Short mmCIF file of C-alpha atoms in Angstrom, two decimals:
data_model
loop_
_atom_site.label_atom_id
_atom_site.label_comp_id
_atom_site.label_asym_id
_atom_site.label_seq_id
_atom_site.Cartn_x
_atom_site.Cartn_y
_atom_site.Cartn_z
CA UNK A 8 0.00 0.00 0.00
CA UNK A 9 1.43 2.98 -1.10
CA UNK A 10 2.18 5.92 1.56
CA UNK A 11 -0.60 8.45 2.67
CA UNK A 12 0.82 12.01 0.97
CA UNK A 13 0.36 14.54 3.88
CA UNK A 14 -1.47 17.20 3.15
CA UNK A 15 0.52 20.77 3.82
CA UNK A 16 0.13 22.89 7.08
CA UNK A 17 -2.43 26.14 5.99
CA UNK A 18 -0.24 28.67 6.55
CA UNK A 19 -1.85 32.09 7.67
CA UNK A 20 -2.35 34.36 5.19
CA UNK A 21 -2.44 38.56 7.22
CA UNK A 22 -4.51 41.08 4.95
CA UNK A 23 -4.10 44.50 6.62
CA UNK A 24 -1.83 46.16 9.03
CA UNK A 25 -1.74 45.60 13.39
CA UNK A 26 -4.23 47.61 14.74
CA UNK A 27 -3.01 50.74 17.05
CA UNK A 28 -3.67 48.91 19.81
CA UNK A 29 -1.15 46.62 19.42
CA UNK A 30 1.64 49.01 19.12
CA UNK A 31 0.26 50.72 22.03
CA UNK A 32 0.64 47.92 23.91
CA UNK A 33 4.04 47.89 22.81
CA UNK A 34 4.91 50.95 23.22
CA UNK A 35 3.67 51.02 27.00
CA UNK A 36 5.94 48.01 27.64
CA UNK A 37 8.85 49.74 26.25
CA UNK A 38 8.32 52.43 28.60
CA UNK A 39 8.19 50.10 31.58
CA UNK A 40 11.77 48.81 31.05
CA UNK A 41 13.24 52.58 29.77
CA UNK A 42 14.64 53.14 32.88
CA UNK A 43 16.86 49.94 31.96
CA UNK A 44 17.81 50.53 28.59
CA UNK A 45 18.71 54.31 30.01
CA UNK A 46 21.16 52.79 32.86
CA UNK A 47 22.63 50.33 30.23
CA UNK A 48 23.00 52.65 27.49
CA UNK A 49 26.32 54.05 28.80
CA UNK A 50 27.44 50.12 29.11
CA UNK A 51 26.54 49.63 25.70
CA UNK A 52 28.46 52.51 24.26
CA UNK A 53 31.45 52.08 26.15
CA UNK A 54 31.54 47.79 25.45
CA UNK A 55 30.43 48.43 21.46
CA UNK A 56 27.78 45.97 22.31
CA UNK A 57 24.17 46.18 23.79
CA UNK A 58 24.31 44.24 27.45
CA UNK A 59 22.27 41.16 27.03
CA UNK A 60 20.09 42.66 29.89
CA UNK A 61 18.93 44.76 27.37
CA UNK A 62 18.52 42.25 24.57
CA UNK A 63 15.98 40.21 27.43
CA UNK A 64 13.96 43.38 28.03
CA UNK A 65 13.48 43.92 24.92
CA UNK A 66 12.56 40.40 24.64
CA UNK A 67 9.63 40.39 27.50
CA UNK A 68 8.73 43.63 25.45
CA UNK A 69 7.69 42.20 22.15
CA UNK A 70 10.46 44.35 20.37
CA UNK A 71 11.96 41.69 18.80
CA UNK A 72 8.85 40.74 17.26
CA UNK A 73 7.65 42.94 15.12
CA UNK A 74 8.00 42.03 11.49
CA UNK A 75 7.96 38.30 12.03
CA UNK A 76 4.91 36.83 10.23
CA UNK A 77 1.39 36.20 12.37
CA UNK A 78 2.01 32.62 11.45
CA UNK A 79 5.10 32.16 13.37
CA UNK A 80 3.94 34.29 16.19
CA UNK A 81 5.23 37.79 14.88
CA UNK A 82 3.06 40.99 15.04
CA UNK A 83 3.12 41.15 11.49
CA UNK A 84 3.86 44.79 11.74
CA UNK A 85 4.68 47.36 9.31
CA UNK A 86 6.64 50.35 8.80
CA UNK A 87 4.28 52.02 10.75
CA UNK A 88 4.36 49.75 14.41
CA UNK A 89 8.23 49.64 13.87
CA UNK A 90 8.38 53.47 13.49
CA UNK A 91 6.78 53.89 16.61
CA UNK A 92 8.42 51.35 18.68
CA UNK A 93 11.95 52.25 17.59
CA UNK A 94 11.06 55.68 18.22
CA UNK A 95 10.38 54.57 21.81
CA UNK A 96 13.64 52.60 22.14
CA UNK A 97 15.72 55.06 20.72
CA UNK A 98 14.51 57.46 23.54
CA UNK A 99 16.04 55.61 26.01
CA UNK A 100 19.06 53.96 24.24
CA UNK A 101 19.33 54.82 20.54
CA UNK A 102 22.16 51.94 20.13
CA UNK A 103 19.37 49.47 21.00
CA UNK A 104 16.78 51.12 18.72
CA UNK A 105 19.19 50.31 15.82
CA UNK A 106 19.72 47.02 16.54
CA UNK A 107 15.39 46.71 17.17
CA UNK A 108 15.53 48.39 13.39
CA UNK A 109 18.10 46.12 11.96
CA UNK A 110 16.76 43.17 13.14
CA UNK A 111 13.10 43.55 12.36
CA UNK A 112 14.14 44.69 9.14
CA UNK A 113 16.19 42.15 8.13
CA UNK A 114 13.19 39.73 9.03
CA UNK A 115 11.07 41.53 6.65
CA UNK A 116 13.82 40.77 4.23
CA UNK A 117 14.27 37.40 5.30
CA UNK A 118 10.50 37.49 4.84
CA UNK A 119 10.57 37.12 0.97
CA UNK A 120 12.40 33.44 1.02
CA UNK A 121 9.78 30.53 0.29
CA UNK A 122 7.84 29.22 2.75
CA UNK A 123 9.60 25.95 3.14
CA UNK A 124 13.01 27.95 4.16
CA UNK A 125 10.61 29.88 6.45
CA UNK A 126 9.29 27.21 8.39
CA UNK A 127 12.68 26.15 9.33
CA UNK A 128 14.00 29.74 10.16
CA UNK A 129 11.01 30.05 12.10
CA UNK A 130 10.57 26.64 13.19
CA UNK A 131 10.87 27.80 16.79
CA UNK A 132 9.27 31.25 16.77
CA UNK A 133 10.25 34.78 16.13
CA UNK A 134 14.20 35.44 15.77
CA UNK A 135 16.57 38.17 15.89
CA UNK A 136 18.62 39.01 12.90
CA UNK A 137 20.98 40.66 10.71
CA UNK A 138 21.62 41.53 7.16
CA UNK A 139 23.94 43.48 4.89
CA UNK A 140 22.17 44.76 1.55
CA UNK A 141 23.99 47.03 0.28
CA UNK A 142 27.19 46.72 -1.80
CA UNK A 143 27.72 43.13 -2.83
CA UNK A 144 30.32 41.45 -0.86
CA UNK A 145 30.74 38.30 -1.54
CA UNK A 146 29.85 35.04 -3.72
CA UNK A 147 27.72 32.12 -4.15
CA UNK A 148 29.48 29.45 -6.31
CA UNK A 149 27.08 26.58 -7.70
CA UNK A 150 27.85 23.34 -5.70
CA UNK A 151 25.81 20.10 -5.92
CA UNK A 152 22.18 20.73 -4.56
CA UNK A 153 23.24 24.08 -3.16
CA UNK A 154 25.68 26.64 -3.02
CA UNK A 155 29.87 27.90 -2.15
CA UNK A 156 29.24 30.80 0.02
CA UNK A 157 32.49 33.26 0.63
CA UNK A 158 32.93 36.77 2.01
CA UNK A 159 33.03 39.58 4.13
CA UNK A 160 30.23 41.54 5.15
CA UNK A 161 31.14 44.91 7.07
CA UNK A 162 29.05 47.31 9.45
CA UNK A 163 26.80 44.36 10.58
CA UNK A 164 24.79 46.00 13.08
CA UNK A 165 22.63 43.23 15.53
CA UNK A 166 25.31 41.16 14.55
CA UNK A 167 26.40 39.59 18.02
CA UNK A 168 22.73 38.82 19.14
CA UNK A 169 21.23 37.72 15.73
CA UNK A 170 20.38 34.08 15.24
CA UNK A 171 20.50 34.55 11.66
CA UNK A 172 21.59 36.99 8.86
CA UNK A 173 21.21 37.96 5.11
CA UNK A 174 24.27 39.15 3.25
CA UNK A 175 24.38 40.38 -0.37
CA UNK A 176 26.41 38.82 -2.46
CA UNK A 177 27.47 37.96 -6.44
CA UNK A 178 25.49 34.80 -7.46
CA UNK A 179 28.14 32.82 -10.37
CA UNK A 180 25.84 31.78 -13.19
CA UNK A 181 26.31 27.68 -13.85
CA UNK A 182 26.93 28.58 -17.98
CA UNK A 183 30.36 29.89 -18.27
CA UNK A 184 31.13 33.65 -19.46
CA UNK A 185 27.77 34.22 -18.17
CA UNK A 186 27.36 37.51 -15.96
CA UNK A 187 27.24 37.29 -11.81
CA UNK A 188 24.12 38.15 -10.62
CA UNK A 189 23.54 40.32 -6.97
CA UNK A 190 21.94 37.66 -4.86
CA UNK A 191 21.24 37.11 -1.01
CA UNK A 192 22.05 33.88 1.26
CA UNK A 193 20.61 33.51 4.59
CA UNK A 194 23.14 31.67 7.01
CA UNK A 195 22.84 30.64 10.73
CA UNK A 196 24.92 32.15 13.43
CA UNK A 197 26.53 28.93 13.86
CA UNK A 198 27.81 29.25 9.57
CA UNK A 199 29.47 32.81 9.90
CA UNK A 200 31.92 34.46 12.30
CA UNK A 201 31.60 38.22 13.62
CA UNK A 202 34.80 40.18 13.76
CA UNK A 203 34.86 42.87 16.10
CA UNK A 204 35.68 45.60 13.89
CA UNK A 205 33.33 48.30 14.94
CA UNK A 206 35.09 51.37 16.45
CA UNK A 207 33.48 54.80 16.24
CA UNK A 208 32.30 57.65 18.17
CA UNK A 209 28.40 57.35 17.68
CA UNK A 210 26.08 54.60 17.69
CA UNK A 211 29.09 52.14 19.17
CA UNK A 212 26.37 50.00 20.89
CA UNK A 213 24.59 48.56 17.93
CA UNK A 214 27.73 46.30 17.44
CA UNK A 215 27.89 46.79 13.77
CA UNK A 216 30.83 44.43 13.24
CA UNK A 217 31.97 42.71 10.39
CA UNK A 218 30.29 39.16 9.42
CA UNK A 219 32.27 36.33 7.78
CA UNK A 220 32.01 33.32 5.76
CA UNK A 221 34.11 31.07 4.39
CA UNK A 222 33.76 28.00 2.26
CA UNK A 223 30.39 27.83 3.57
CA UNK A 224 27.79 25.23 1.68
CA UNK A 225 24.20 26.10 1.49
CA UNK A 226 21.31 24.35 0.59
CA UNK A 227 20.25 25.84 -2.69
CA UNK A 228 16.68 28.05 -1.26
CA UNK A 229 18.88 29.55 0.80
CA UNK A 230 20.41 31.95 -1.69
CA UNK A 231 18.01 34.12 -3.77
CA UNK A 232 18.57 36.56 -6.32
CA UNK A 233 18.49 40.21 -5.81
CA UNK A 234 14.81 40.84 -7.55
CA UNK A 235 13.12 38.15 -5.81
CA UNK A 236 14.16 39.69 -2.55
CA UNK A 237 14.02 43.40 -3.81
CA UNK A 238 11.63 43.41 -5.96
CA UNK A 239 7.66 44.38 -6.31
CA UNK A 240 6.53 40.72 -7.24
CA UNK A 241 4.87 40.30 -3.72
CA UNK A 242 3.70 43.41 -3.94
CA UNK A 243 1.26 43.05 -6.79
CA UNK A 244 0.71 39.60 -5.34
CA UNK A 245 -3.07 39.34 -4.31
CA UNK A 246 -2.12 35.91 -1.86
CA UNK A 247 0.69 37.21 -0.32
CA UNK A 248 0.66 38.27 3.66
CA UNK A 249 0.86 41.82 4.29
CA UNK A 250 4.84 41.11 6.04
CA UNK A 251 5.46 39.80 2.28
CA UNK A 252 4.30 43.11 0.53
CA UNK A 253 6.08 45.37 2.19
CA UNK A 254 8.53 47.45 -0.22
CA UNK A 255 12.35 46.59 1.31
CA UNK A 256 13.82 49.40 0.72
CA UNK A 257 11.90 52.41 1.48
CA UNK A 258 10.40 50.57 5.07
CA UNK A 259 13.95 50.03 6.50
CA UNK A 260 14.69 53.59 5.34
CA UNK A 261 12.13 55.03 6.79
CA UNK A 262 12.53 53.30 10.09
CA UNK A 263 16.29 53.13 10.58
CA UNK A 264 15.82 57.47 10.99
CA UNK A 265 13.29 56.26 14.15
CA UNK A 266 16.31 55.84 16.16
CA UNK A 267 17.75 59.31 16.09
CA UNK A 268 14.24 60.83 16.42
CA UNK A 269 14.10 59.13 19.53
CA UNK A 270 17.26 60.41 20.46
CA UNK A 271 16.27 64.33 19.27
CA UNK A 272 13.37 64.12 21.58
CA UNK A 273 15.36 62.70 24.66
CA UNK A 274 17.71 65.65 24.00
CA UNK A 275 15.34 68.16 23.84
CA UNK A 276 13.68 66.71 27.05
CA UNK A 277 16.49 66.50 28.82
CA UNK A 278 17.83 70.54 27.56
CA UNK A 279 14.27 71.68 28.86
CA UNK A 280 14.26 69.84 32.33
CA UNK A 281 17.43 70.78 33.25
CA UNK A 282 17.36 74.76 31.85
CA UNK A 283 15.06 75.96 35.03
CA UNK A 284 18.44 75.01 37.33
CA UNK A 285 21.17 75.88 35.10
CA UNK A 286 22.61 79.72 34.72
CA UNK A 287 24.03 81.65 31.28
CA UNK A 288 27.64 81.39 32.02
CA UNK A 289 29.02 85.01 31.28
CA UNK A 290 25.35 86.58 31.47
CA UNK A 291 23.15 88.15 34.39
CA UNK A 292 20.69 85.26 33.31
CA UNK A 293 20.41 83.04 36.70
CA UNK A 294 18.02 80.46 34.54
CA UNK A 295 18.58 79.47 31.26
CA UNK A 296 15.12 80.10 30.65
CA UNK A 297 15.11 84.08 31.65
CA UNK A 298 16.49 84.38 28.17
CA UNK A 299 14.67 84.94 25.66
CA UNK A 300 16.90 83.95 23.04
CA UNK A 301 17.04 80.77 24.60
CA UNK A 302 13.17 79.99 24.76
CA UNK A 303 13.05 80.98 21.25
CA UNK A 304 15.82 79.16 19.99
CA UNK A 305 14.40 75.83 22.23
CA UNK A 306 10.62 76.00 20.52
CA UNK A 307 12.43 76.09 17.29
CA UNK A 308 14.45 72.96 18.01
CA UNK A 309 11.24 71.25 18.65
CA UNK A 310 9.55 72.09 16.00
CA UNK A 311 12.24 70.64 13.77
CA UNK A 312 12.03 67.20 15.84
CA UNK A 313 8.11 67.38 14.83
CA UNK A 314 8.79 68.17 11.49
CA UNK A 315 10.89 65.12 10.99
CA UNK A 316 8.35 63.09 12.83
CA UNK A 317 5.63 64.26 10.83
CA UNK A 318 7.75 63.11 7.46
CA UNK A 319 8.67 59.81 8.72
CA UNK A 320 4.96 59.01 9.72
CA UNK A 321 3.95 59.81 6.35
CA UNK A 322 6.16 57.44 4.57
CA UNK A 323 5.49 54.80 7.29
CA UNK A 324 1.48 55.45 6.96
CA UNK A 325 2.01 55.30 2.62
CA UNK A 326 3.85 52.03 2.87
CA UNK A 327 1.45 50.25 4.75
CA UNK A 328 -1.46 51.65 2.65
CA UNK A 329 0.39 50.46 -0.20
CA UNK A 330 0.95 46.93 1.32
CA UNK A 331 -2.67 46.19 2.21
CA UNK A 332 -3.58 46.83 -1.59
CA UNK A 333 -1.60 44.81 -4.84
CA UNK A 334 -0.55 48.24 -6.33
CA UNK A 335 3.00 49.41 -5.81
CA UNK A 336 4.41 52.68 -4.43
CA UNK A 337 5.40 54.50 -7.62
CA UNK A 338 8.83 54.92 -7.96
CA UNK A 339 8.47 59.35 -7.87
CA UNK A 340 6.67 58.65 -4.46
CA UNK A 341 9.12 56.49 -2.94
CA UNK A 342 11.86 58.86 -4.47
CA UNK A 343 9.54 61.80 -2.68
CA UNK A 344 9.52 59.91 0.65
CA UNK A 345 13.25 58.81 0.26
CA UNK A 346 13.58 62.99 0.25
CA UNK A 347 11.25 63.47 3.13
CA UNK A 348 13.12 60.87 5.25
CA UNK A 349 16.89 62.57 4.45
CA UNK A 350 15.13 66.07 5.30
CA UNK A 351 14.19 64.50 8.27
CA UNK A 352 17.74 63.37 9.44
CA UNK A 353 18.84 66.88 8.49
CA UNK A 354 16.41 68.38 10.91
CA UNK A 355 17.22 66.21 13.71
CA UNK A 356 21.13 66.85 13.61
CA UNK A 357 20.48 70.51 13.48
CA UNK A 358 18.00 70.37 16.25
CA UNK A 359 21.16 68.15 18.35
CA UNK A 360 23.27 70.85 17.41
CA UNK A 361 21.14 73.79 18.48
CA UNK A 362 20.28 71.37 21.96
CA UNK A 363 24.55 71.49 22.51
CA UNK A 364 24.61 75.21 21.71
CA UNK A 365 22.00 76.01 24.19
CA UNK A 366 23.34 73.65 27.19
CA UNK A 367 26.57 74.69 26.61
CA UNK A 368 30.35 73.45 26.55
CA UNK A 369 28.78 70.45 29.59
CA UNK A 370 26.84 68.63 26.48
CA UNK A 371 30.47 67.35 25.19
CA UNK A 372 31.62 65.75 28.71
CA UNK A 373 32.42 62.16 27.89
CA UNK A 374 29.27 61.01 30.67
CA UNK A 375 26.90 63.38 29.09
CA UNK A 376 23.61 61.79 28.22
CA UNK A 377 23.00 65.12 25.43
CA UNK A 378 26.33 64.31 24.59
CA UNK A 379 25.60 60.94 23.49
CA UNK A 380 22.87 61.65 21.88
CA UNK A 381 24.47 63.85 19.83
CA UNK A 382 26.75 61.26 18.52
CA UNK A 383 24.20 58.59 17.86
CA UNK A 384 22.17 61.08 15.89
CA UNK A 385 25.30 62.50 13.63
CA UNK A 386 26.21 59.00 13.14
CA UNK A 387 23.10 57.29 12.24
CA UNK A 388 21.90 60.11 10.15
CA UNK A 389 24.46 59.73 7.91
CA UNK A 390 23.49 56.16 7.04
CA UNK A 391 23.75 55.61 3.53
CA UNK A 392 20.23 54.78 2.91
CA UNK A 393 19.06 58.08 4.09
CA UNK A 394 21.73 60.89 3.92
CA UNK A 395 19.62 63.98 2.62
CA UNK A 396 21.96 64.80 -0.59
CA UNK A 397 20.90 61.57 -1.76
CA UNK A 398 17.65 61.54 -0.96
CA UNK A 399 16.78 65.56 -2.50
CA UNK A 400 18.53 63.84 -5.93
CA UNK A 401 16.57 61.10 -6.06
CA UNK A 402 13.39 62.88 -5.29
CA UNK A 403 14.65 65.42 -8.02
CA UNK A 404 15.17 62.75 -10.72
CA UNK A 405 11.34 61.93 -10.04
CA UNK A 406 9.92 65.53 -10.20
CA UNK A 407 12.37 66.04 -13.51
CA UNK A 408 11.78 62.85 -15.22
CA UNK A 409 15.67 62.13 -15.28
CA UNK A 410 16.70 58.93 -14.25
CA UNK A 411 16.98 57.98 -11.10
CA UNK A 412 20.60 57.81 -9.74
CA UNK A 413 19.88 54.57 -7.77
CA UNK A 414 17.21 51.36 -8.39
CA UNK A 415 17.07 50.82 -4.71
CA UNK A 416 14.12 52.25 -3.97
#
């Protein structure tokens, strides 16, 4: 008698967005464990690592979460929820709110493999993960039933906690004199070593170190090429789950800029709480804020924070739209919103910088919370997925018709 075929799990299929409720809830359990991620923050910048304290509490917190499909226990979220909740984290420790960004983001990449692959990352529940997408940096050699993997995969952020990673690569086509393709493989933490290469003077704790592989073999789902992981197939794809629709690109841009507007608005709290105690050195002014110059020059500060809040909730709020429906983003609205999210940066290191000018000369002592700040937000501005010059070109190309001077978008 022949064997009985088994028929294959239904796998849950999400059609819109989490409800505001559920980030809420998020958000409030953030908040319960800031006072944590605060007191570790310093740890985590002076170590280049976040303290696996913080990693747990972020755990308990749902953080970790986020972008993992319903189906494997995952909110499901999308650029919206992460927005907000890395927003949150980066209040209290902006290192860790990169490495919540990172991670959730390289789920939603990891997101686009099959469903078989899936069901084994995911086998036990929601991970945390890493991924390197820009500049191809290594290769994937045909071997057997799978794959050679080699290379070298720089500024790795989440890479010390992640229990699996992405890294771009050049695929080798089988035929001879045939042309690489860009191409992703997903390896376990056990399959590639971190190097501890990350030294810098801002965002130190997201442990953005260098990943490694060597020799590795892969099965042969576990590499995929750069438009199957890039591209708007799920998008247009009326059975996919919402994680699957999301557009790659422009949702980790958006949210990786969550971080330092956390940050801005720490800053700006802390600037304003302190400014009723603190004198105008050289001045008759006893309180910062018996100067005029100084309320003024605080209210504008804030109003850049809001301004960049108000552009990164718009792109959040259009790619979600977008991913509930089987109609793309157009490429001159995700150029628009790739502006709107480098504008933002821009507005959030100037608002840092006016913050320093208006505490003074104690914002650059080496324990100083503003000073800290500052450095996460000049550093993780200047990521380059959403440095302004970048993003005012592209968004230029799309309201000139010229072509666009990237196709990640």
């Amino acid at each position: 008698m022949p064997p009985i075929a088994l028929a294959r799990p239904e796998r849950l299929v999400q059609t819109q967005a989490p409800a505001a409720e559920e980030t809420a809830a998020i958000v409030e359990r953030i908040h319960r464990i800031g006072n944590l991620l605060r007191d570790n923050a310093p740890i985590a910048d002076r170590n280049r690592v976040l303290p696996g304290e913080s990693v747990d509490a972020l755990e308990e917190a749902g953080a970790w979460r986020i972008s993992a499909l319903k189906r494997y226990g995952g909110y499901e979220g999308g650029a919206a929820m992460l927005l907000e909740v890395a927003r949150t984290v980066g209040y209290y420790d902006p290192a860790a709110a990169w490495c919540v960004v990172i991670s959730n983001g390289s789920v939603m990449l990891a997101n686009r493999y099959n469903d078989e692959l899936l069901d084994e990352v995911f086998a036990n529940g929601p991970i945390r993960a890493a991924s390197i997408f820009a500049q191809p940096q290594g290769t994937a050699t045909p071997d057997g039933d799978g794959w050679r993997i080699s290379g070298k995969w720089p500024f790795a952020s989440n890479s010390s906690h992640s229990e699996w990673a992405i890294g771009i690569l050049f695929i080798q086509d089988e035929n001879a004199g045939a042309e690489p393709r860009i191409g992703f493989a997903m390896m376990q933490r056990s399959e590639y070593e971190v190097q501890d290469t990350w030294y810098t003077i801002g965002m130190r704790g997201s442990g953005s170190n260098t990943m490694v592989a060597e020799n590795l073999w892969l099965p042969r789902n576990r590499v995929i090429t750069f438009e199957a992981l890039m591209g708007t197939g799920p998008e247009c794809d009326p059975k996919a789950t919402f994680g699957r629709r999301l557009t790659p690109h422009l949702t980790m841009s958006t949210t990786i800029q969550a971080p330092s507007l956390g940050a801005a608005q720490a800053a700006l709290d802390y600037t304003t709480g302190i400014s009723h105690k603190r004198g105008i050195t050289y001045t008759h002014y006893r309180k910062q804020t018996d100067s005029g110059a100084f309320v003024h020059n605080l209210g504008a500060a804030s109003i850049r924070i809001d301004g960049a809040r108000l552009l990164l909730e718009r792109a959040a709020a259009h790619i979600d739209a977008a991913a509930v429906g089987v109609e793309p983003m157009p490429l001159v609205e995700r150029a628009r919103h790739r502006a709107g999210i480098g504008h933002a940066g821009h507005e959030l290191v100037e608002a840092a910088n006016e913050l320093c000018w208006l505490h003074g000369t104690a914002s650059f002592a080496e324990n100083s919370l503003l000073g800290r700040m500052w450095r996460d937000i000049n550093t993780g501005t200047r990521h380059a997925s959403i440095s302004a010059p970048m993003g005012y070109e592209l968004h230029g190309n799309g309201i000139t018709s010229t072509p666009y001077i990237s196709n990640k978008l």
